[in-house]
């Protein structure tokens, strides 16, 4: 499925572990960002943060998405019963107006997961947004009354 990168207005990455969201990250072309979680198998972070980024992270991430993602949009790799460990579903999705295309990987936390290129892509997305995410968490902590 051919998708022109210039048409994409939002990128979403989500990871569910045992049907609980471990990571949700949505980045818009307009700088809008939504993020929850760390992506860890035992994620305990449940605060959901929404904001606007000044940095052009959308463009940085979009240019680094491997060709394999674009070539396999609409595909689901793996199967729910074919894994060891906790059930995991990793999704990458791209919105173009009202249309959304994506790719998903179903695997176990202790079995072979998505290809290395996909993992690197997701880790880069998380790393690009980590400073903003940490600042949001710190802002919440500093606004809470002291002990």
mmCIF file of N, CA and C in Angstrom:
data_model
loop_
_atom_site.group_PDB
_atom_site.id
_atom_site.type_symbol
_atom_site.label_atom_id
_atom_site.label_comp_id
_atom_site.label_asym_id
_atom_site.label_seq_id
_atom_site.Cartn_x
_atom_site.Cartn_y
_atom_site.Cartn_z
ATOM 1 N N UNK A 1 0.854 -1.170 0.000
ATOM 2 C CA UNK A 1 0.000 0.000 0.000
ATOM 3 C C UNK A 1 0.898 1.231 0.000
ATOM 4 N N UNK A 2 0.791 2.021 -1.017
ATOM 5 C CA UNK A 2 1.641 3.195 -1.142
ATOM 6 C C UNK A 2 1.077 4.354 -0.323
ATOM 7 N N UNK A 3 1.909 4.897 0.538
ATOM 8 C CA UNK A 3 1.524 6.025 1.370
ATOM 9 C C UNK A 3 2.593 7.092 1.205
ATOM 10 N N UNK A 4 2.174 8.286 0.848
ATOM 11 C CA UNK A 4 3.118 9.390 0.743
ATOM 12 C C UNK A 4 3.346 9.950 2.143
ATOM 13 N N UNK A 5 4.591 9.985 2.564
ATOM 14 C CA UNK A 5 4.898 10.490 3.903
ATOM 15 C C UNK A 5 4.373 11.914 4.092
ATOM 16 N N UNK A 6 4.349 12.692 3.031
ATOM 17 C CA UNK A 6 3.885 14.074 3.140
ATOM 18 C C UNK A 6 2.397 14.163 3.489
ATOM 19 N N UNK A 7 1.644 13.091 3.259
ATOM 20 C CA UNK A 7 0.206 13.090 3.567
ATOM 21 C C UNK A 7 -0.086 12.743 5.023
ATOM 22 N N UNK A 8 0.881 12.212 5.735
ATOM 23 C CA UNK A 8 0.649 11.747 7.103
ATOM 24 C C UNK A 8 0.574 12.933 8.050
ATOM 25 N N UNK A 9 -0.467 12.935 8.889
ATOM 26 C CA UNK A 9 -0.603 14.022 9.852
ATOM 27 C C UNK A 9 -0.497 13.570 11.306
ATOM 28 N N UNK A 10 -0.394 12.257 11.543
ATOM 29 C CA UNK A 10 -0.192 11.774 12.911
ATOM 30 C C UNK A 10 0.431 10.377 12.880
ATOM 31 N N UNK A 11 1.256 10.118 13.894
ATOM 32 C CA UNK A 11 1.921 8.831 14.059
ATOM 33 C C UNK A 11 1.557 8.322 15.450
ATOM 34 N N UNK A 12 1.190 7.056 15.531
ATOM 35 C CA UNK A 12 0.829 6.471 16.816
ATOM 36 C C UNK A 12 1.606 5.180 17.026
ATOM 37 N N UNK A 13 2.098 5.006 18.245
ATOM 38 C CA UNK A 13 2.733 3.765 18.657
ATOM 39 C C UNK A 13 2.045 3.329 19.940
ATOM 40 N N UNK A 14 1.637 2.078 19.990
ATOM 41 C CA UNK A 14 1.053 1.573 21.234
ATOM 42 C C UNK A 14 1.580 0.173 21.506
ATOM 43 N N UNK A 15 1.708 -0.135 22.789
ATOM 44 C CA UNK A 15 2.106 -1.460 23.219
ATOM 45 C C UNK A 15 1.158 -1.884 24.330
ATOM 46 N N UNK A 16 0.505 -3.007 24.110
ATOM 47 C CA UNK A 16 -0.345 -3.585 25.139
ATOM 48 C C UNK A 16 0.326 -4.849 25.647
ATOM 49 N N UNK A 17 0.365 -5.001 26.970
ATOM 50 C CA UNK A 17 0.898 -6.196 27.611
ATOM 51 C C UNK A 17 -0.234 -6.769 28.456
ATOM 52 N N UNK A 18 -0.632 -7.995 28.129
ATOM 53 C CA UNK A 18 -1.766 -8.627 28.814
ATOM 54 C C UNK A 18 -3.000 -7.712 28.778
ATOM 55 N N UNK A 19 -3.228 -7.088 27.616
ATOM 56 C CA UNK A 19 -4.379 -6.226 27.348
ATOM 57 C C UNK A 19 -4.403 -4.945 28.174
ATOM 58 N N UNK A 20 -3.272 -4.589 28.799
ATOM 59 C CA UNK A 20 -3.118 -3.329 29.520
ATOM 60 C C UNK A 20 -2.152 -2.457 28.725
ATOM 61 N N UNK A 21 -2.487 -1.188 28.553
ATOM 62 C CA UNK A 21 -1.602 -0.299 27.814
ATOM 63 C C UNK A 21 -0.326 -0.048 28.600
ATOM 64 N N UNK A 22 0.791 -0.389 27.988
ATOM 65 C CA UNK A 22 2.105 -0.164 28.578
ATOM 66 C C UNK A 22 2.736 1.095 27.991
ATOM 67 N N UNK A 23 2.362 1.410 26.751
ATOM 68 C CA UNK A 23 2.869 2.604 26.073
ATOM 69 C C UNK A 23 1.824 3.070 25.079
ATOM 70 N N UNK A 24 1.541 4.353 25.116
ATOM 71 C CA UNK A 24 0.721 4.977 24.083
ATOM 72 C C UNK A 24 1.389 6.287 23.753
ATOM 73 N N UNK A 25 1.683 6.482 22.469
ATOM 74 C CA UNK A 25 2.354 7.686 22.034
ATOM 75 C C UNK A 25 1.738 8.136 20.720
ATOM 76 N N UNK A 26 1.238 9.350 20.709
ATOM 77 C CA UNK A 26 0.643 9.921 19.499
ATOM 78 C C UNK A 26 1.331 11.251 19.254
ATOM 79 N N UNK A 27 1.860 11.410 18.061
ATOM 80 C CA UNK A 27 2.554 12.638 17.698
ATOM 81 C C UNK A 27 1.938 13.174 16.418
ATOM 82 N N UNK A 28 1.513 14.435 16.458
ATOM 83 C CA UNK A 28 0.881 15.057 15.301
ATOM 84 C C UNK A 28 1.833 15.956 14.542
ATOM 85 N N UNK A 29 1.539 16.125 13.284
ATOM 86 C CA UNK A 29 2.328 17.003 12.426
ATOM 87 C C UNK A 29 2.305 18.437 12.955
ATOM 88 N N UNK A 30 1.192 18.782 13.645
ATOM 89 C CA UNK A 30 1.021 20.118 14.208
ATOM 90 C C UNK A 30 1.771 20.315 15.527
ATOM 91 N N UNK A 31 2.510 19.283 15.985
ATOM 92 C CA UNK A 31 3.257 19.379 17.230
ATOM 93 C C UNK A 31 2.524 18.795 18.430
ATOM 94 N N UNK A 32 1.270 18.408 18.236
ATOM 95 C CA UNK A 32 0.510 17.816 19.328
ATOM 96 C C UNK A 32 1.117 16.488 19.757
ATOM 97 N N UNK A 33 1.109 16.236 21.065
ATOM 98 C CA UNK A 33 1.655 14.987 21.588
ATOM 99 C C UNK A 33 0.756 14.463 22.697
ATOM 100 N N UNK A 34 0.576 13.150 22.710
ATOM 101 C CA UNK A 34 -0.104 12.431 23.792
ATOM 102 C C UNK A 34 0.824 11.283 24.155
ATOM 103 N N UNK A 35 1.034 11.099 25.452
ATOM 104 C CA UNK A 35 1.870 9.966 25.845
ATOM 105 C C UNK A 35 1.457 9.442 27.209
ATOM 106 N N UNK A 36 1.504 8.104 27.313
ATOM 107 C CA UNK A 36 1.278 7.414 28.563
ATOM 108 C C UNK A 36 2.185 6.196 28.586
ATOM 109 N N UNK A 37 2.864 5.973 29.697
ATOM 110 C CA UNK A 37 3.616 4.751 29.895
ATOM 111 C C UNK A 37 5.033 4.761 29.373
ATOM 112 N N UNK A 38 5.743 3.689 29.792
ATOM 113 C CA UNK A 38 7.154 3.550 29.453
ATOM 114 C C UNK A 38 7.411 2.484 28.393
ATOM 115 N N UNK A 39 6.445 1.575 28.232
ATOM 116 C CA UNK A 39 6.648 0.463 27.315
ATOM 117 C C UNK A 39 7.245 -0.750 27.993
ATOM 118 N N UNK A 40 7.496 -0.664 29.292
ATOM 119 C CA UNK A 40 8.043 -1.802 30.027
ATOM 120 C C UNK A 40 6.967 -2.868 30.208
ATOM 121 N N UNK A 41 7.379 -4.119 30.267
ATOM 122 C CA UNK A 41 6.439 -5.224 30.463
ATOM 123 C C UNK A 41 5.660 -5.025 31.755
ATOM 124 N N UNK A 42 6.329 -4.488 32.772
ATOM 125 C CA UNK A 42 5.676 -4.267 34.064
ATOM 126 C C UNK A 42 5.388 -2.781 34.311
ATOM 127 N N UNK A 43 5.061 -2.040 33.253
ATOM 128 C CA UNK A 43 4.800 -0.614 33.344
ATOM 129 C C UNK A 43 3.797 -0.292 34.452
ATOM 130 N N UNK A 44 4.148 0.684 35.287
ATOM 131 C CA UNK A 44 3.244 1.147 36.341
ATOM 132 C C UNK A 44 2.794 2.586 36.104
ATOM 133 N N UNK A 45 3.291 3.196 35.050
ATOM 134 C CA UNK A 45 2.967 4.593 34.761
ATOM 135 C C UNK A 45 1.615 4.665 34.054
ATOM 136 N N UNK A 46 0.654 5.300 34.684
ATOM 137 C CA UNK A 46 -0.695 5.379 34.121
ATOM 138 C C UNK A 46 -1.137 6.810 33.841
ATOM 139 N N UNK A 47 -0.285 7.791 34.158
ATOM 140 C CA UNK A 47 -0.650 9.179 33.884
ATOM 141 C C UNK A 47 -0.566 9.432 32.383
ATOM 142 N N UNK A 48 -1.567 10.128 31.865
ATOM 143 C CA UNK A 48 -1.657 10.423 30.441
ATOM 144 C C UNK A 48 -1.394 11.911 30.267
ATOM 145 N N UNK A 49 -0.422 12.261 29.446
ATOM 146 C CA UNK A 49 -0.049 13.656 29.248
ATOM 147 C C UNK A 49 -0.336 14.088 27.818
ATOM 148 N N UNK A 50 -0.841 15.306 27.678
ATOM 149 C CA UNK A 50 -1.168 15.878 26.379
ATOM 150 C C UNK A 50 -0.518 17.249 26.318
ATOM 151 N N UNK A 51 0.069 17.574 25.175
ATOM 152 C CA UNK A 51 0.699 18.880 25.053
ATOM 153 C C UNK A 51 1.043 19.223 23.617
ATOM 154 N N UNK A 52 1.831 20.264 23.478
ATOM 155 C CA UNK A 52 2.306 20.735 22.178
ATOM 156 C C UNK A 52 3.823 20.839 22.259
ATOM 157 N N UNK A 53 4.493 20.260 21.282
ATOM 158 C CA UNK A 53 5.953 20.311 21.214
ATOM 159 C C UNK A 53 6.393 21.463 20.321
ATOM 160 N N UNK A 54 7.488 22.089 20.696
ATOM 161 C CA UNK A 54 8.066 23.134 19.854
ATOM 162 C C UNK A 54 9.074 22.541 18.872
ATOM 163 N N UNK A 55 9.678 21.401 19.267
ATOM 164 C CA UNK A 55 10.680 20.766 18.419
ATOM 165 C C UNK A 55 9.992 20.018 17.275
ATOM 166 N N UNK A 56 10.654 19.918 16.125
ATOM 167 C CA UNK A 56 10.068 19.200 14.979
ATOM 168 C C UNK A 56 10.255 17.682 15.082
ATOM 169 N N UNK A 57 9.796 17.085 16.180
ATOM 170 C CA UNK A 57 10.000 15.654 16.383
ATOM 171 C C UNK A 57 9.237 14.805 15.384
ATOM 172 N N UNK A 58 8.083 15.273 14.948
ATOM 173 C CA UNK A 58 7.276 14.520 13.989
ATOM 174 C C UNK A 58 8.096 14.237 12.732
ATOM 175 N N UNK A 59 8.701 15.265 12.179
ATOM 176 C CA UNK A 59 9.484 15.117 10.959
ATOM 177 C C UNK A 59 10.713 14.244 11.199
ATOM 178 N N UNK A 60 11.356 14.409 12.354
ATOM 179 C CA UNK A 60 12.533 13.596 12.671
ATOM 180 C C UNK A 60 12.177 12.121 12.694
ATOM 181 N N UNK A 61 11.070 11.802 13.346
ATOM 182 C CA UNK A 61 10.687 10.402 13.456
ATOM 183 C C UNK A 61 10.208 9.854 12.117
ATOM 184 N N UNK A 62 9.404 10.606 11.407
ATOM 185 C CA UNK A 62 8.835 10.149 10.142
ATOM 186 C C UNK A 62 9.923 9.758 9.143
ATOM 187 N N UNK A 63 10.993 10.533 9.075
ATOM 188 C CA UNK A 63 12.050 10.230 8.098
ATOM 189 C C UNK A 63 12.831 8.973 8.452
ATOM 190 N N UNK A 64 12.791 8.562 9.724
ATOM 191 C CA UNK A 64 13.559 7.392 10.151
ATOM 192 C C UNK A 64 12.766 6.089 10.154
ATOM 193 N N UNK A 65 11.520 6.124 9.747
ATOM 194 C CA UNK A 65 10.717 4.898 9.723
ATOM 195 C C UNK A 65 11.223 4.009 8.594
ATOM 196 N N UNK A 66 11.562 2.750 8.922
ATOM 197 C CA UNK A 66 12.115 1.857 7.896
ATOM 198 C C UNK A 66 11.121 1.551 6.777
ATOM 199 N N UNK A 67 11.648 1.333 5.576
ATOM 200 C CA UNK A 67 10.811 1.017 4.416
ATOM 201 C C UNK A 67 9.931 -0.202 4.663
ATOM 202 N N UNK A 68 10.415 -1.130 5.476
ATOM 203 C CA UNK A 68 9.650 -2.348 5.754
ATOM 204 C C UNK A 68 8.283 -2.040 6.357
ATOM 205 N N UNK A 69 8.197 -0.957 7.120
ATOM 206 C CA UNK A 69 6.908 -0.564 7.708
ATOM 207 C C UNK A 69 5.954 -0.152 6.594
ATOM 208 N N UNK A 70 6.416 0.711 5.708
ATOM 209 C CA UNK A 70 5.553 1.207 4.622
ATOM 210 C C UNK A 70 5.126 0.071 3.703
ATOM 211 N N UNK A 71 6.023 -0.876 3.480
ATOM 212 C CA UNK A 71 5.726 -1.996 2.576
ATOM 213 C C UNK A 71 4.735 -2.989 3.174
ATOM 214 N N UNK A 72 4.545 -2.968 4.481
ATOM 215 C CA UNK A 72 3.692 -3.955 5.143
ATOM 216 C C UNK A 72 2.484 -3.361 5.856
ATOM 217 N N UNK A 73 2.098 -2.139 5.507
ATOM 218 C CA UNK A 73 0.925 -1.537 6.145
ATOM 219 C C UNK A 73 -0.280 -2.449 5.963
ATOM 220 N N UNK A 74 -1.070 -2.566 7.017
ATOM 221 C CA UNK A 74 -2.246 -3.422 6.990
ATOM 222 C C UNK A 74 -1.967 -4.841 7.451
ATOM 223 N N UNK A 75 -0.713 -5.135 7.755
ATOM 224 C CA UNK A 75 -0.331 -6.491 8.150
ATOM 225 C C UNK A 75 -0.298 -6.655 9.664
ATOM 226 N N UNK A 76 -0.588 -7.884 10.097
ATOM 227 C CA UNK A 76 -0.437 -8.285 11.493
ATOM 228 C C UNK A 76 0.505 -9.487 11.481
ATOM 229 N N UNK A 77 1.589 -9.393 12.247
ATOM 230 C CA UNK A 77 2.581 -10.453 12.295
ATOM 231 C C UNK A 77 2.499 -11.172 13.630
ATOM 232 N N UNK A 78 2.630 -12.488 13.607
ATOM 233 C CA UNK A 78 2.551 -13.292 14.817
ATOM 234 C C UNK A 78 1.123 -13.764 15.027
ATOM 235 N N UNK A 79 0.926 -14.540 16.084
ATOM 236 C CA UNK A 79 -0.418 -14.994 16.399
ATOM 237 C C UNK A 79 -0.584 -15.020 17.913
ATOM 238 N N UNK A 80 -1.781 -14.771 18.401
ATOM 239 C CA UNK A 80 -2.003 -14.663 19.838
ATOM 240 C C UNK A 80 -1.549 -15.877 20.648
ATOM 241 N N UNK A 81 -1.660 -17.086 20.126
ATOM 242 C CA UNK A 81 -1.300 -18.266 20.903
ATOM 243 C C UNK A 81 0.120 -18.755 20.709
ATOM 244 N N UNK A 82 0.885 -18.099 19.849
ATOM 245 C CA UNK A 82 2.215 -18.579 19.481
ATOM 246 C C UNK A 82 3.307 -17.747 20.154
ATOM 247 N N UNK A 83 3.376 -17.813 21.505
ATOM 248 C CA UNK A 83 4.397 -17.047 22.201
ATOM 249 C C UNK A 83 4.628 -17.570 23.615
ATOM 250 N N UNK A 84 5.725 -17.103 24.203
ATOM 251 C CA UNK A 84 6.070 -17.434 25.583
ATOM 252 C C UNK A 84 6.087 -16.131 26.381
ATOM 253 N N UNK A 85 5.592 -16.182 27.602
ATOM 254 C CA UNK A 85 5.566 -14.986 28.444
ATOM 255 C C UNK A 85 4.253 -14.250 28.309
ATOM 256 N N UNK A 86 4.269 -13.005 28.726
ATOM 257 C CA UNK A 86 3.060 -12.187 28.687
ATOM 258 C C UNK A 86 2.707 -11.820 27.252
ATOM 259 N N UNK A 87 1.422 -11.807 26.959
ATOM 260 C CA UNK A 87 0.926 -11.468 25.629
ATOM 261 C C UNK A 87 1.172 -9.990 25.335
ATOM 262 N N UNK A 88 1.810 -9.709 24.194
ATOM 263 C CA UNK A 88 2.133 -8.337 23.807
ATOM 264 C C UNK A 88 1.605 -8.049 22.402
ATOM 265 N N UNK A 89 1.106 -6.840 22.199
ATOM 266 C CA UNK A 89 0.688 -6.376 20.877
ATOM 267 C C UNK A 89 1.292 -4.985 20.679
ATOM 268 N N UNK A 90 2.181 -4.875 19.713
ATOM 269 C CA UNK A 90 2.814 -3.605 19.362
ATOM 270 C C UNK A 90 2.201 -3.128 18.056
ATOM 271 N N UNK A 91 1.730 -1.869 18.046
ATOM 272 C CA UNK A 91 1.121 -1.302 16.835
ATOM 273 C C UNK A 91 1.798 0.013 16.477
ATOM 274 N N UNK A 92 2.009 0.203 15.185
ATOM 275 C CA UNK A 92 2.430 1.480 14.635
ATOM 276 C C UNK A 92 1.349 1.875 13.648
ATOM 277 N N UNK A 93 0.829 3.081 13.765
ATOM 278 C CA UNK A 93 -0.238 3.515 12.868
ATOM 279 C C UNK A 93 0.048 4.930 12.384
ATOM 280 N N UNK A 94 -0.473 5.208 11.204
ATOM 281 C CA UNK A 94 -0.253 6.483 10.546
ATOM 282 C C UNK A 94 -1.586 7.006 10.045
ATOM 283 N N UNK A 95 -1.912 8.236 10.439
ATOM 284 C CA UNK A 95 -3.186 8.827 10.044
ATOM 285 C C UNK A 95 -2.967 9.830 8.919
ATOM 286 N N UNK A 96 -3.862 9.728 7.937
ATOM 287 C CA UNK A 96 -3.896 10.675 6.807
ATOM 288 C C UNK A 96 -5.332 11.164 6.734
ATOM 289 N N UNK A 97 -5.607 12.313 7.317
ATOM 290 C CA UNK A 97 -6.987 12.799 7.360
ATOM 291 C C UNK A 97 -7.830 11.848 8.189
ATOM 292 N N UNK A 98 -8.861 11.284 7.582
ATOM 293 C CA UNK A 98 -9.746 10.344 8.283
ATOM 294 C C UNK A 98 -9.278 8.896 8.152
ATOM 295 N N UNK A 99 -8.273 8.649 7.336
ATOM 296 C CA UNK A 99 -7.813 7.280 7.080
ATOM 297 C C UNK A 99 -6.614 6.944 7.960
ATOM 298 N N UNK A 100 -6.596 5.715 8.467
ATOM 299 C CA UNK A 100 -5.478 5.247 9.278
ATOM 300 C C UNK A 100 -4.988 3.912 8.745
ATOM 301 N N UNK A 101 -3.676 3.799 8.583
ATOM 302 C CA UNK A 101 -3.036 2.561 8.158
ATOM 303 C C UNK A 101 -2.002 2.197 9.213
ATOM 304 N N UNK A 102 -1.787 0.912 9.404
ATOM 305 C CA UNK A 102 -0.805 0.520 10.408
ATOM 306 C C UNK A 102 -0.259 -0.863 10.199
ATOM 307 N N UNK A 103 0.551 -1.248 11.146
ATOM 308 C CA UNK A 103 1.189 -2.547 11.161
ATOM 309 C C UNK A 103 1.198 -2.998 12.624
ATOM 310 N N UNK A 104 1.013 -4.291 12.869
ATOM 311 C CA UNK A 104 0.963 -4.785 14.248
ATOM 312 C C UNK A 104 1.776 -6.061 14.392
ATOM 313 N N UNK A 105 2.267 -6.253 15.600
ATOM 314 C CA UNK A 105 3.055 -7.434 15.939
ATOM 315 C C UNK A 105 2.482 -8.035 17.215
ATOM 316 N N UNK A 106 2.152 -9.324 17.171
ATOM 317 C CA UNK A 106 1.624 -10.049 18.323
ATOM 318 C C UNK A 106 2.704 -11.044 18.729
ATOM 319 N N UNK A 107 3.120 -10.981 19.994
ATOM 320 C CA UNK A 107 4.233 -11.825 20.440
ATOM 321 C C UNK A 107 4.184 -11.975 21.957
ATOM 322 N N UNK A 108 5.076 -12.746 22.492
ATOM 323 C CA UNK A 108 5.190 -12.928 23.934
ATOM 324 C C UNK A 108 6.383 -12.171 24.468
ATOM 325 N N UNK A 109 6.273 -11.741 25.721
ATOM 326 C CA UNK A 109 7.357 -10.961 26.326
ATOM 327 C C UNK A 109 8.665 -11.743 26.427
ATOM 328 N N UNK A 110 8.590 -13.067 26.359
ATOM 329 C CA UNK A 110 9.795 -13.889 26.448
ATOM 330 C C UNK A 110 10.053 -14.672 25.165
ATOM 331 N N UNK A 111 9.442 -14.259 24.071
ATOM 332 C CA UNK A 111 9.706 -14.909 22.785
ATOM 333 C C UNK A 111 10.147 -13.858 21.785
ATOM 334 N N UNK A 112 10.483 -14.322 20.604
ATOM 335 C CA UNK A 112 10.934 -13.393 19.559
ATOM 336 C C UNK A 112 9.821 -12.397 19.275
ATOM 337 N N UNK A 113 10.164 -11.144 19.302
ATOM 338 C CA UNK A 113 9.186 -10.085 19.061
ATOM 339 C C UNK A 113 9.337 -9.518 17.666
ATOM 340 N N UNK A 114 9.001 -8.257 17.515
ATOM 341 C CA UNK A 114 9.121 -7.598 16.215
ATOM 342 C C UNK A 114 10.566 -7.587 15.723
ATOM 343 N N UNK A 115 10.753 -7.426 14.422
ATOM 344 C CA UNK A 115 12.109 -7.343 13.864
ATOM 345 C C UNK A 115 12.901 -6.193 14.505
ATOM 346 N N UNK A 116 14.204 -6.344 14.531
ATOM 347 C CA UNK A 116 15.090 -5.353 15.146
ATOM 348 C C UNK A 116 14.867 -3.945 14.589
ATOM 349 N N UNK A 117 14.658 -3.824 13.276
ATOM 350 C CA UNK A 117 14.414 -2.498 12.682
ATOM 351 C C UNK A 117 13.182 -1.826 13.281
ATOM 352 N N UNK A 118 12.147 -2.608 13.551
ATOM 353 C CA UNK A 118 10.916 -2.065 14.131
ATOM 354 C C UNK A 118 11.162 -1.652 15.576
ATOM 355 N N UNK A 119 11.845 -2.512 16.330
ATOM 356 C CA UNK A 119 12.150 -2.186 17.725
ATOM 357 C C UNK A 119 12.990 -0.917 17.816
ATOM 358 N N UNK A 120 13.984 -0.796 16.957
ATOM 359 C CA UNK A 120 14.824 0.405 16.949
ATOM 360 C C UNK A 120 13.989 1.643 16.650
ATOM 361 N N UNK A 121 13.063 1.516 15.726
ATOM 362 C CA UNK A 121 12.177 2.615 15.349
ATOM 363 C C UNK A 121 11.329 3.057 16.548
ATOM 364 N N UNK A 122 10.733 2.097 17.241
ATOM 365 C CA UNK A 122 9.891 2.399 18.403
ATOM 366 C C UNK A 122 10.738 2.997 19.526
ATOM 367 N N UNK A 123 11.898 2.418 19.788
ATOM 368 C CA UNK A 123 12.764 2.953 20.834
ATOM 369 C C UNK A 123 13.203 4.380 20.525
ATOM 370 N N UNK A 124 13.429 4.663 19.261
ATOM 371 C CA UNK A 124 13.805 6.034 18.869
ATOM 372 C C UNK A 124 12.640 6.987 19.126
ATOM 373 N N UNK A 125 11.430 6.568 18.811
ATOM 374 C CA UNK A 125 10.241 7.388 19.033
ATOM 375 C C UNK A 125 10.083 7.691 20.524
ATOM 376 N N UNK A 126 10.260 6.675 21.338
ATOM 377 C CA UNK A 126 10.170 6.856 22.787
ATOM 378 C C UNK A 126 11.278 7.800 23.257
ATOM 379 N N UNK A 127 12.503 7.593 22.775
ATOM 380 C CA UNK A 127 13.633 8.432 23.187
ATOM 381 C C UNK A 127 13.441 9.887 22.775
ATOM 382 N N UNK A 128 12.906 10.121 21.590
ATOM 383 C CA UNK A 128 12.673 11.491 21.125
ATOM 384 C C UNK A 128 11.686 12.233 22.017
ATOM 385 N N UNK A 129 10.723 11.516 22.562
ATOM 386 C CA UNK A 129 9.689 12.151 23.380
ATOM 387 C C UNK A 129 9.977 12.075 24.878
ATOM 388 N N UNK A 130 11.016 11.349 25.258
ATOM 389 C CA UNK A 130 11.306 11.140 26.674
ATOM 390 C C UNK A 130 11.568 12.429 27.449
ATOM 391 N N UNK A 131 12.357 13.385 26.927
ATOM 392 C CA UNK A 131 12.578 14.622 27.698
ATOM 393 C C UNK A 131 11.254 15.351 27.995
ATOM 394 N N UNK A 132 10.380 15.429 27.013
ATOM 395 C CA UNK A 132 9.078 16.070 27.227
ATOM 396 C C UNK A 132 8.277 15.294 28.268
ATOM 397 N N UNK A 133 8.249 13.972 28.142
ATOM 398 C CA UNK A 133 7.489 13.112 29.059
ATOM 399 C C UNK A 133 8.009 13.258 30.493
ATOM 400 N N UNK A 134 9.322 13.247 30.671
ATOM 401 C CA UNK A 134 9.901 13.408 32.004
ATOM 402 C C UNK A 134 9.560 14.776 32.588
ATOM 403 N N UNK A 135 9.586 15.819 31.751
ATOM 404 C CA UNK A 135 9.235 17.162 32.216
ATOM 405 C C UNK A 135 7.776 17.217 32.671
ATOM 406 N N UNK A 136 6.894 16.521 31.969
ATOM 407 C CA UNK A 136 5.483 16.489 32.363
ATOM 408 C C UNK A 136 5.311 15.794 33.710
ATOM 409 N N UNK A 137 5.997 14.670 33.888
ATOM 410 C CA UNK A 137 5.907 13.944 35.156
ATOM 411 C C UNK A 137 6.452 14.799 36.301
ATOM 412 N N UNK A 138 7.551 15.495 36.053
ATOM 413 C CA UNK A 138 8.153 16.351 37.074
ATOM 414 C C UNK A 138 7.217 17.509 37.431
ATOM 415 N N UNK A 139 6.562 18.066 36.436
ATOM 416 C CA UNK A 139 5.630 19.170 36.672
ATOM 417 C C UNK A 139 4.488 18.713 37.579
ATOM 418 N N UNK A 140 3.983 17.512 37.353
ATOM 419 C CA UNK A 140 2.910 16.970 38.192
ATOM 420 C C UNK A 140 3.405 16.746 39.617
ATOM 421 N N UNK A 141 4.597 16.160 39.747
ATOM 422 C CA UNK A 141 5.155 15.918 41.078
ATOM 423 C C UNK A 141 5.382 17.216 41.842
ATOM 424 N N UNK A 142 5.903 18.240 41.164
ATOM 425 C CA UNK A 142 6.206 19.501 41.837
ATOM 426 C C UNK A 142 4.937 20.281 42.189
ATOM 427 N N UNK A 143 3.824 19.980 41.527
ATOM 428 C CA UNK A 143 2.578 20.700 41.839
ATOM 429 C C UNK A 143 1.787 20.043 42.971
ATOM 430 N N UNK A 144 2.219 18.853 43.393
ATOM 431 C CA UNK A 144 1.530 18.168 44.496
ATOM 432 C C UNK A 144 2.030 18.706 45.821
ATOM 433 N N UNK A 145 1.134 18.825 46.792
ATOM 434 C CA UNK A 145 1.545 19.327 48.103
ATOM 435 C C UNK A 145 2.593 18.410 48.732
ATOM 436 N N UNK A 146 3.524 18.985 49.485
ATOM 437 C CA UNK A 146 4.565 18.198 50.141
ATOM 438 C C UNK A 146 4.029 17.374 51.293
ATOM 439 N N UNK A 147 4.876 16.493 51.788
ATOM 440 C CA UNK A 147 4.473 15.619 52.908
ATOM 441 C C UNK A 147 4.314 16.403 54.180
#
